[in-house]
Short mmCIF file of C-alpha atoms in Angstrom, two decimals:
data_model
loop_
_atom_site.label_atom_id
_atom_site.label_comp_id
_atom_site.label_asym_id
_atom_site.label_seq_id
_atom_site.Cartn_x
_atom_site.Cartn_y
_atom_site.Cartn_z
CA MET A 26 239.59 16.72 138.77
CA PRO A 27 236.03 17.11 137.05
CA SER A 28 237.62 19.83 134.97
CA VAL A 29 240.79 17.79 134.13
CA ARG A 30 238.31 15.01 133.11
CA TRP A 31 236.18 17.36 130.97
CA LEU A 32 239.40 18.73 129.41
CA GLU A 33 240.74 15.31 128.45
CA GLN A 34 237.37 14.45 126.70
CA TYR A 35 237.45 17.79 124.83
CA LEU A 36 241.18 17.28 123.57
CA GLN A 37 240.54 13.96 122.46
CA ASN A 38 237.76 15.24 120.19
CA TYR A 39 239.86 18.31 119.13
CA ARG A 40 240.47 17.95 115.10
CA GLY A 41 243.43 20.43 115.26
CA ALA A 42 247.01 20.34 116.04
CA MET A 43 248.17 20.71 119.57
CA ILE A 44 251.49 21.35 121.38
CA LEU A 45 250.99 20.10 125.29
CA VAL A 46 253.38 20.58 128.26
CA SER A 47 252.32 18.57 131.21
CA HIS A 48 253.83 16.75 134.35
CA ASP A 49 250.92 14.44 134.19
CA ARG A 50 252.03 11.04 132.71
CA GLU A 51 248.69 9.54 132.47
CA PHE A 52 247.17 12.64 130.64
CA LEU A 53 250.18 12.79 128.33
CA ASN A 54 249.85 9.21 127.53
CA ARG A 55 246.27 9.80 126.66
CA GLN A 56 246.64 12.87 124.47
CA VAL A 57 249.70 13.06 122.56
CA ASN A 58 250.99 10.75 119.52
CA ARG A 59 254.69 12.44 119.31
CA ILE A 60 257.28 13.41 121.95
CA VAL A 61 259.34 16.48 121.44
CA SER A 62 262.40 16.08 124.24
CA PHE A 63 265.69 18.02 124.77
CA GLU A 64 268.63 15.56 125.06
CA VAL A 65 272.16 15.84 125.13
CA GLU A 66 272.32 15.48 121.61
CA GLY A 67 269.97 18.37 120.79
CA MET A 68 266.09 18.62 120.22
CA LYS A 69 264.73 15.20 119.49
CA SER A 70 261.32 13.67 118.20
CA TYR A 71 259.91 10.57 118.86
CA SER A 72 256.58 9.04 117.74
CA GLY A 73 254.15 7.59 120.09
CA ASN A 74 253.16 8.72 123.68
CA TYR A 75 255.34 9.29 126.82
CA ASP A 76 255.67 5.57 127.50
CA HIS A 77 256.85 4.84 124.14
CA TYR A 78 259.27 7.60 124.25
CA LEU A 79 260.87 6.21 127.31
CA ARG A 80 261.48 2.79 125.85
CA ALA A 81 262.43 4.25 122.67
CA ARG A 82 264.84 6.44 124.51
CA SER A 83 266.15 3.82 126.61
CA GLU A 84 267.29 1.69 123.60
CA GLU A 85 268.86 4.62 122.08
CA VAL A 86 270.99 5.57 125.18
CA LYS A 87 272.11 1.66 124.73
CA SER A 88 272.93 2.17 121.27
CA LEU A 89 274.58 5.65 122.13
CA GLU A 90 276.82 3.86 124.68
CA ALA A 91 277.67 1.01 122.54
CA LYS A 92 278.91 3.36 119.77
CA ALA A 93 280.78 5.48 122.55
CA ARG A 94 282.49 2.42 123.71
CA ASN A 95 283.59 1.35 120.17
CA GLN A 96 284.69 4.99 119.41
CA ASP A 97 286.98 4.83 122.55
CA GLN A 98 288.36 1.69 121.72
CA LYS A 99 289.37 2.99 118.21
CA ILE A 100 291.08 6.01 119.85
CA LYS A 101 292.92 4.06 122.20
CA ASP A 102 294.09 1.73 119.26
CA ALA A 103 295.17 4.66 117.27
CA GLN A 104 296.75 6.37 120.03
CA LYS A 105 299.03 3.03 120.79
CA PHE A 106 299.83 2.92 117.09
CA ILE A 107 301.17 6.74 117.56
CA ASP A 108 302.98 6.46 120.51
CA ARG A 109 304.79 3.23 119.00
CA PHE A 110 305.79 4.44 115.55
CA ARG A 111 305.52 8.25 115.57
CA SER A 112 309.46 8.32 115.74
CA LYS A 113 310.12 5.68 112.93
CA ALA A 114 310.39 7.14 109.61
CA THR A 115 308.95 4.19 107.82
CA LYS A 116 305.58 4.59 109.85
CA ALA A 117 305.60 8.29 110.44
CA ARG A 118 303.10 9.09 107.51
CA GLN A 119 300.74 6.62 109.01
CA ALA A 120 300.96 7.85 112.50
CA GLN A 121 300.25 11.50 111.26
CA SER A 122 297.10 10.11 109.23
CA LYS A 123 295.91 8.38 112.51
CA ILE A 124 296.54 11.71 114.51
CA LYS A 125 294.39 13.62 111.62
CA LEU A 126 291.84 10.91 111.95
CA ILE A 127 291.51 11.38 115.62
CA GLU A 128 291.18 15.09 115.46
CA LYS A 129 288.49 15.04 112.73
CA MET A 130 286.31 12.19 114.58
CA GLU A 131 283.10 13.69 115.76
CA MET A 132 282.87 12.55 119.31
CA VAL A 133 279.74 10.19 120.20
CA LYS A 134 277.77 12.15 122.76
CA THR A 135 276.67 9.66 125.50
CA HIS A 136 273.42 9.96 127.53
CA ARG A 137 273.83 11.90 130.33
CA ALA A 138 271.21 11.38 133.15
CA ASN A 139 269.04 14.48 134.12
CA LYS A 140 269.66 15.35 137.69
CA THR A 141 266.73 14.50 139.85
CA ILE A 142 265.52 14.26 143.39
CA ARG A 143 266.40 11.00 145.00
CA PHE A 144 265.23 10.17 148.65
CA SER A 145 262.96 8.27 150.70
CA PHE A 146 261.08 8.85 153.85
CA PRO A 147 262.38 7.45 157.24
CA ASP A 148 260.48 5.18 159.55
CA VAL A 149 257.90 7.24 161.69
CA PRO A 150 256.29 6.37 165.10
CA ARG A 151 253.38 4.32 165.30
CA CYS A 152 250.20 6.15 166.19
CA GLY A 153 246.70 5.05 167.40
CA ARG A 154 244.39 3.31 165.11
CA VAL A 155 242.11 6.18 164.39
CA VAL A 156 244.28 9.13 163.21
CA THR A 157 241.60 11.86 162.97
CA THR A 158 238.09 12.29 163.88
CA ILE A 159 235.94 14.90 162.32
CA THR A 160 232.59 15.79 164.36
CA ASN A 161 229.78 18.08 162.91
CA LEU A 162 232.15 20.03 161.33
CA SER A 163 230.78 23.27 159.35
CA LYS A 164 232.80 25.99 157.58
CA SER A 165 231.53 28.83 155.38
CA PHE A 166 232.94 32.15 154.17
CA GLY A 167 230.31 34.74 153.96
CA ALA A 168 227.28 33.40 151.93
CA ASN A 169 229.58 30.52 150.60
CA LEU A 170 228.81 27.48 152.87
CA LEU A 171 231.62 24.81 152.05
CA TYR A 172 230.81 22.11 154.91
CA LYS A 173 227.62 21.36 157.09
CA ASP A 174 227.66 19.01 159.83
CA LEU A 175 230.60 17.02 158.29
CA ASN A 176 231.70 13.68 159.93
CA LEU A 177 234.48 11.39 158.96
CA THR A 178 236.93 9.19 160.42
CA ILE A 179 240.52 8.57 158.92
CA PRO A 180 242.22 5.21 160.05
CA ARG A 181 245.75 4.83 160.34
CA GLY A 182 247.52 3.84 157.27
CA ASP A 183 244.85 5.60 154.79
CA ARG A 184 245.95 7.19 151.82
CA ILE A 185 243.15 9.64 150.90
CA ALA A 186 242.88 11.83 147.82
CA ILE A 187 240.48 14.64 148.21
CA ILE A 188 238.80 15.91 144.82
CA GLY A 189 236.16 18.24 144.02
CA PRO A 190 235.73 21.50 141.83
CA ASN A 191 237.90 24.35 142.38
CA GLY A 192 236.83 26.61 145.32
CA CYS A 193 234.62 23.60 147.19
CA GLY A 194 237.00 23.59 150.23
CA LYS A 195 239.69 21.18 149.44
CA THR A 196 242.57 23.37 150.66
CA THR A 197 240.33 24.88 153.36
CA LEU A 198 239.71 21.10 154.72
CA LEU A 199 243.54 20.48 155.06
CA LYS A 200 244.33 23.60 156.66
CA MET A 201 241.53 22.77 159.37
CA ILE A 202 243.03 19.40 159.85
CA ALA A 203 246.66 21.07 160.24
CA GLY A 204 245.33 23.68 162.70
CA GLU A 205 246.06 26.44 160.30
CA MET A 206 242.49 27.30 160.20
CA VAL A 207 239.47 27.07 162.57
CA PRO A 208 236.06 25.71 161.63
CA ASP A 209 232.90 27.46 162.24
CA ALA A 210 231.41 24.75 164.37
CA GLY A 211 232.29 21.28 164.83
CA GLU A 212 235.58 19.58 166.14
CA ILE A 213 238.61 17.84 164.89
CA SER A 214 240.39 15.62 167.19
CA LEU A 215 243.65 13.86 166.24
CA GLY A 216 244.30 10.46 167.64
CA HIS A 217 246.95 8.90 169.97
CA GLU A 218 250.58 10.02 169.28
CA VAL A 219 249.54 11.70 165.78
CA ASP A 220 252.33 13.83 164.61
CA ILE A 221 251.30 16.16 161.45
CA ALA A 222 253.43 17.13 158.63
CA TYR A 223 251.65 19.69 156.06
CA PHE A 224 253.05 20.38 152.78
CA ALA A 225 250.71 23.55 151.72
CA GLN A 226 249.73 24.63 148.05
CA HIS A 227 251.38 27.98 148.79
CA HIS A 228 254.38 26.29 150.57
CA SER A 229 256.37 29.41 149.78
CA ASP A 230 254.19 31.26 152.41
CA MET A 231 255.56 28.71 155.03
CA LEU A 232 259.08 29.35 154.07
CA ASN A 233 261.29 32.17 155.52
CA LEU A 234 262.41 34.30 152.53
CA GLU A 235 265.65 35.65 154.34
CA ASN A 236 266.79 32.36 155.33
CA THR A 237 269.27 30.32 153.12
CA VAL A 238 268.26 26.87 151.97
CA VAL A 239 270.43 24.83 154.57
CA GLU A 240 269.14 27.32 157.26
CA GLU A 241 265.49 26.58 156.31
CA VAL A 242 266.03 22.78 156.60
CA TYR A 243 268.15 22.75 159.55
CA LYS A 244 265.21 24.73 161.28
CA ALA A 245 263.03 21.73 160.79
CA VAL A 246 265.49 19.46 162.46
CA PRO A 247 267.71 21.76 164.82
CA GLU A 248 268.95 18.71 166.96
CA ALA A 249 270.58 17.28 163.57
CA ASN A 250 274.27 17.82 162.63
CA ILE A 251 274.87 20.31 159.80
CA GLY A 252 276.33 17.33 157.65
CA PHE A 253 273.03 15.45 157.73
CA VAL A 254 271.35 18.74 156.56
CA ARG A 255 273.52 19.14 153.69
CA SER A 256 273.11 15.83 152.69
CA VAL A 257 269.45 15.94 152.72
CA CYS A 258 269.82 19.30 150.64
CA GLY A 259 272.10 17.46 148.03
CA ALA A 260 269.28 14.86 147.95
CA PHE A 261 267.03 17.73 146.74
CA LEU A 262 269.76 18.86 144.11
CA PHE A 263 270.95 21.80 146.10
CA SER A 264 274.78 21.03 146.32
CA GLY A 265 277.99 23.36 146.76
CA SER A 266 277.20 26.92 146.92
CA ASP A 267 273.47 26.30 146.17
CA VAL A 268 272.60 25.71 149.91
CA ASP A 269 273.74 29.22 150.69
CA LYS A 270 271.12 30.69 148.18
CA LYS A 271 268.30 32.87 149.99
CA ILE A 272 264.79 31.17 149.44
CA LYS A 273 263.53 34.54 147.94
CA VAL A 274 265.78 34.36 145.01
CA LEU A 275 264.69 30.53 144.18
CA SER A 276 262.21 29.53 141.66
CA GLY A 277 258.88 27.95 142.18
CA GLY A 278 260.27 24.61 141.71
CA GLU A 279 263.28 25.04 143.60
CA ARG A 280 261.03 26.31 146.72
CA ALA A 281 258.90 23.13 146.39
CA ARG A 282 261.96 21.18 146.81
CA VAL A 283 263.03 22.82 149.94
CA SER A 284 259.56 22.27 151.41
CA LEU A 285 259.66 18.79 150.43
CA ALA A 286 263.22 18.45 151.89
CA LYS A 287 261.88 19.91 155.44
CA LEU A 288 259.18 16.96 155.13
CA LEU A 289 261.85 14.35 154.55
CA VAL A 290 263.89 15.33 157.69
CA LYS A 291 260.50 15.49 159.84
CA PRO A 292 257.78 13.42 158.03
CA GLY A 293 255.48 12.89 161.02
CA ASN A 294 253.13 9.84 160.89
CA PHE A 295 250.00 11.96 159.28
CA MET A 296 251.21 13.81 156.23
CA LEU A 297 248.89 16.47 154.70
CA MET A 298 249.82 17.48 151.20
CA ASP A 299 248.38 20.03 148.98
CA GLU A 300 249.06 20.01 145.22
CA PRO A 301 252.72 18.58 146.00
CA THR A 302 253.50 17.92 142.34
CA ASN A 303 252.86 21.48 140.93
CA HIS A 304 256.13 22.64 140.49
CA LEU A 305 257.84 19.35 139.82
CA ASP A 306 258.73 17.66 136.60
CA ILE A 307 257.48 14.03 135.73
CA GLN A 308 260.92 12.23 137.05
CA SER A 309 260.78 14.32 140.21
CA SER A 310 256.99 13.63 140.67
CA GLU A 311 257.58 9.82 140.18
CA THR A 312 260.59 9.94 143.04
CA LEU A 313 258.07 11.47 145.19
CA ILE A 314 255.31 8.71 144.34
CA ASP A 315 258.12 6.07 145.01
CA ALA A 316 259.04 7.67 148.36
CA LEU A 317 255.20 8.03 149.43
CA LYS A 318 254.31 4.28 148.53
CA ASP A 319 257.11 3.11 151.07
CA TYR A 320 256.00 5.91 153.68
CA LYS A 321 254.66 4.01 156.66
CA GLY A 322 252.35 6.69 158.05
CA THR A 323 248.93 8.17 157.00
CA LEU A 324 248.64 10.33 153.76
CA LEU A 325 245.69 12.94 153.10
CA PHE A 326 246.28 15.01 149.91
CA VAL A 327 244.97 17.05 147.35
CA SER A 328 246.32 16.67 143.61
CA HIS A 329 244.98 17.15 140.07
CA ASN A 330 247.86 14.94 138.71
CA GLN A 331 245.85 11.67 137.93
CA SER A 332 249.10 9.80 137.89
CA PHE A 333 249.81 10.77 141.29
CA VAL A 334 246.42 9.98 142.47
CA ASN A 335 246.23 6.64 140.93
CA SER A 336 249.48 5.55 142.04
CA LEU A 337 248.84 6.45 145.85
CA ALA A 338 245.14 6.72 146.86
CA THR A 339 243.25 3.88 148.78
CA LYS A 340 240.35 6.12 149.14
CA ILE A 341 238.74 9.00 147.39
CA TRP A 342 236.89 11.75 149.45
CA ASP A 343 234.85 13.70 146.63
CA ILE A 344 233.30 17.07 147.66
CA VAL A 345 229.71 17.38 146.92
CA GLU A 346 227.10 19.41 148.30
CA GLN A 347 228.76 20.57 151.64
CA GLY A 348 229.69 17.11 152.39
CA ILE A 349 231.95 14.44 151.55
CA VAL A 350 231.42 11.11 149.74
CA GLU A 351 233.80 8.65 150.27
CA TYR A 352 234.74 5.95 147.34
CA PRO A 353 237.26 3.08 148.06
CA GLY A 354 239.94 2.62 145.70
CA SER A 355 241.83 4.66 143.23
CA LEU A 356 240.74 7.41 140.86
CA HIS A 357 239.91 4.68 138.12
CA GLU A 358 237.66 2.84 140.83
CA TYR A 359 235.99 6.34 141.34
CA TYR A 360 235.22 6.87 137.69
CA LEU A 361 233.48 3.50 137.37
CA SER A 362 231.41 4.17 140.35
CA ILE A 363 230.56 7.58 138.95
CA GLN A 364 229.66 6.10 135.49
CA GLU A 365 227.63 3.54 137.18
CA LYS A 366 225.62 5.97 139.06
CA GLU A 367 225.07 7.96 135.95
CA LYS A 368 223.82 4.97 134.03
CA LEU A 369 221.59 3.99 137.03
CA ALA A 370 220.04 7.43 136.93
CA VAL A 371 219.55 7.48 133.33
CA GLU A 372 217.72 4.12 133.60
CA ASN A 373 215.63 4.94 136.49
CA LYS A 374 214.49 8.34 134.58
CA ALA A 375 213.72 6.23 131.42
CA SER A 376 211.77 3.85 133.58
CA LYS A 377 209.79 6.65 135.47
CA THR A 378 208.80 8.22 132.18
CA ILE A 379 207.29 5.12 130.63
CA HIS A 380 205.73 4.62 134.00
CA ASP A 381 204.18 8.06 133.97
CA THR A 382 203.15 7.81 130.11
CA GLY A 383 201.58 4.52 130.81
CA LYS A 384 199.50 5.84 133.82
CA ILE A 385 198.54 9.15 132.10
CA ASN A 386 197.29 6.92 128.98
CA GLN A 387 195.30 4.53 131.29
CA GLU A 388 193.47 7.51 132.95
CA GLY A 389 192.58 8.84 129.62
CA THR A 390 193.34 12.57 130.67
CA THR A 391 195.91 13.93 128.64
CA GLY A 392 197.02 10.52 126.74
CA LYS A 393 197.07 10.69 123.06
CA LYS A 394 195.44 8.40 120.70
CA ARG A 395 197.57 5.50 119.35
CA GLU A 396 197.38 6.65 115.74
CA ASP A 397 198.62 10.32 116.81
CA ILE A 398 201.50 8.65 118.29
CA LYS A 399 202.37 6.48 115.18
CA ARG A 400 201.83 9.68 113.24
CA GLU A 401 204.46 11.58 115.25
CA LYS A 402 206.84 8.84 115.09
CA ARG A 403 206.68 8.49 111.49
CA GLU A 404 206.88 12.24 110.94
CA LYS A 405 210.15 12.28 113.26
CA ALA A 406 211.70 9.40 111.21
CA GLU A 407 211.13 11.08 107.95
CA LYS A 408 212.75 14.22 109.26
CA ARG A 409 215.55 12.14 110.50
CA GLN A 410 215.82 10.73 107.13
CA ARG A 411 215.90 13.76 105.30
CA ILE A 412 218.69 15.23 107.56
CA HIS A 413 220.72 11.96 106.78
CA ASN A 414 220.50 12.29 103.16
CA SER A 415 221.47 15.81 103.61
CA VAL A 416 224.46 14.87 105.55
CA LYS A 417 225.76 11.80 103.65
CA PRO A 418 227.13 13.63 100.57
CA ILE A 419 228.74 16.26 102.93
CA ARG A 420 230.44 13.55 104.86
CA ASP A 421 231.71 11.59 101.79
CA SER A 422 233.33 14.84 100.48
CA LEU A 423 234.86 15.41 103.80
CA GLU A 424 236.32 11.87 103.74
CA CYS A 425 237.70 12.27 100.30
CA MET A 426 239.15 15.59 101.32
CA GLU A 427 240.74 14.43 104.47
CA ASP A 428 241.96 11.61 102.49
CA ARG A 429 243.70 13.71 99.75
CA ILE A 430 245.15 16.16 102.45
CA ALA A 431 246.78 13.05 104.34
CA LYS A 432 248.20 11.97 100.99
CA MET A 433 249.54 15.54 100.11
CA GLU A 434 251.05 16.08 103.78
CA THR A 435 252.94 12.69 103.37
CA ARG A 436 254.35 13.65 99.92
CA GLN A 437 255.20 17.09 101.61
CA LYS A 438 257.39 15.47 104.49
CA GLU A 439 259.03 13.42 101.73
CA VAL A 440 259.88 16.76 99.94
CA GLU A 441 260.76 18.55 103.13
CA LYS A 442 263.16 15.48 104.00
CA ASP A 443 265.00 15.96 100.63
CA LEU A 444 265.31 19.66 100.86
CA ALA A 445 266.84 19.44 104.17
CA ASP A 446 269.70 17.57 102.75
CA PRO A 447 272.44 20.90 101.80
CA ASP A 448 273.77 18.81 98.93
CA ILE A 449 270.62 18.90 97.09
CA PHE A 450 271.18 22.36 95.92
CA ARG A 451 274.53 21.66 94.37
CA ASN A 452 272.23 19.80 91.67
CA GLN A 453 269.80 22.28 90.13
CA GLU A 454 268.15 19.58 88.11
CA ARG A 455 266.92 18.05 91.40
CA SER A 456 266.34 20.75 93.60
CA ILE A 457 264.35 23.42 91.39
CA PRO A 458 261.68 20.92 90.61
CA LEU A 459 261.58 19.91 94.35
CA LEU A 460 261.14 23.47 95.18
CA ALA A 461 258.42 24.18 92.81
CA GLU A 462 256.66 21.03 93.84
CA TYR A 463 256.93 22.13 97.62
CA LYS A 464 255.19 25.39 96.52
CA ASN A 465 252.53 23.83 94.80
CA LEU A 466 252.02 21.25 97.40
CA ARG A 467 251.58 24.09 100.06
CA GLU A 468 249.24 26.02 97.78
CA LYS A 469 247.21 22.94 97.12
CA LEU A 470 247.06 22.20 100.97
CA GLU A 471 245.77 25.47 101.91
CA ALA A 472 242.98 25.39 99.13
CA CYS A 473 242.11 21.79 100.50
CA PHE A 474 241.67 22.87 104.02
CA LEU A 475 239.73 26.00 103.18
CA GLU A 476 237.50 23.61 101.25
CA TRP A 477 237.52 21.16 104.35
CA GLU A 478 236.54 24.19 106.75
CA GLY A 479 233.73 25.07 104.47
CA LEU A 480 232.33 21.65 104.29
CA GLN A 481 232.70 21.25 108.09
CA GLU A 482 230.72 24.20 108.60
CA GLU A 483 227.98 23.16 106.48
CA LEU A 484 227.92 20.01 108.23
CA GLU A 485 227.61 21.63 111.66
CA LYS A 486 225.10 24.03 110.18
CA ILE A 487 222.61 21.28 109.02
CA GLN A 488 223.36 18.91 112.09
CA SER A 489 222.58 22.06 114.48
CA SER A 490 219.51 23.32 112.84
CA PRO A 491 216.10 22.75 114.61
CA GLU A 492 213.71 20.17 112.79
CA GLU A 493 211.04 21.74 111.17
#
């Protein structure tokens, strides 16, 4: 999560073009201003972020469905006319005309919903009030100490997201709680009637590659009938002969769906999940979120998907300095708490500096004369003014250049739109000037970008140079 947060801030300040593929809805919404999607009609482009795309696509689907209904009605009316008057000599020509009209009609392609997983977790047995107690736990790998004297309690019904830098021990903690790994010291004890279900980050390691899909899911509930197991497989998009595919030939996303299917048939009342959305598309991720919102057990999970964490977490466990700091609320509340801490630390540091400076001046040991301090402030102000005077003309030039580039890019798009019409080339009086203008715009834009880059480099050089 710290890396994701850093990346977000970096990309928001990035001035170039960017193509982004992400299954994190919140990340997409904050980063993009255009969506390219693969629809039944072909590849389409929508202005705005992912939420804007969903709204626009919904309206578009309604419009397509209305057009398709109108077209169907026209075809039915034409067909009635043909059937009624085809044999009559006086109407034969009109009937043939309607037949040709139907044959030439370009059929409206209606929206076809993408297949996505659909499921909900069954009710789980109620367990004791305390699900897990971690006492004086320590774990290291060689010289790398992950946890030291860790003490934590997980109450029933909590939904806890574990965050922290890569390599800090998130997966290790889940493995120790799941009994897949033994701590070096300390104890992990489960509460009364606690039944663990574990979705591992490398979930394929926990699947038998030689089993078929149906065999692997059936293995989780050998007491169930095969019809039930097949229906569960169907909910995870394995239907027909797909259920007879061996695990070893499945893609990463398909293997993730098999692991989720095994969780569904036997979820337990304490679920551990390590990066469950890694191989899921946005729709499947949101289906999983909806299912987990209704899950009646306790949830402890690791995820770098901000939408997933914010939708589910009631607590955040932040791994820092061989321990864990607990924050109530979702990721949003966690970031607010961190920002408040950072602000407080800065204020305390400034207060301490002022206090120390005053103390030194009072003692008269290393304090400077008031006149010296005033002179230093005046010199620094003069230096800042000199830098400002050097930077301002460059900034003004950059703004003018950016405005010029924006206007040329707008005109370039207009010309491109005209040139995309095949009929334009039947008229040389229109096509030849447009082609010449397009070539001229490209050359001017290239020159402007080079000039813009030069100004930008000059600005950065001035701003990064040390004060004399």
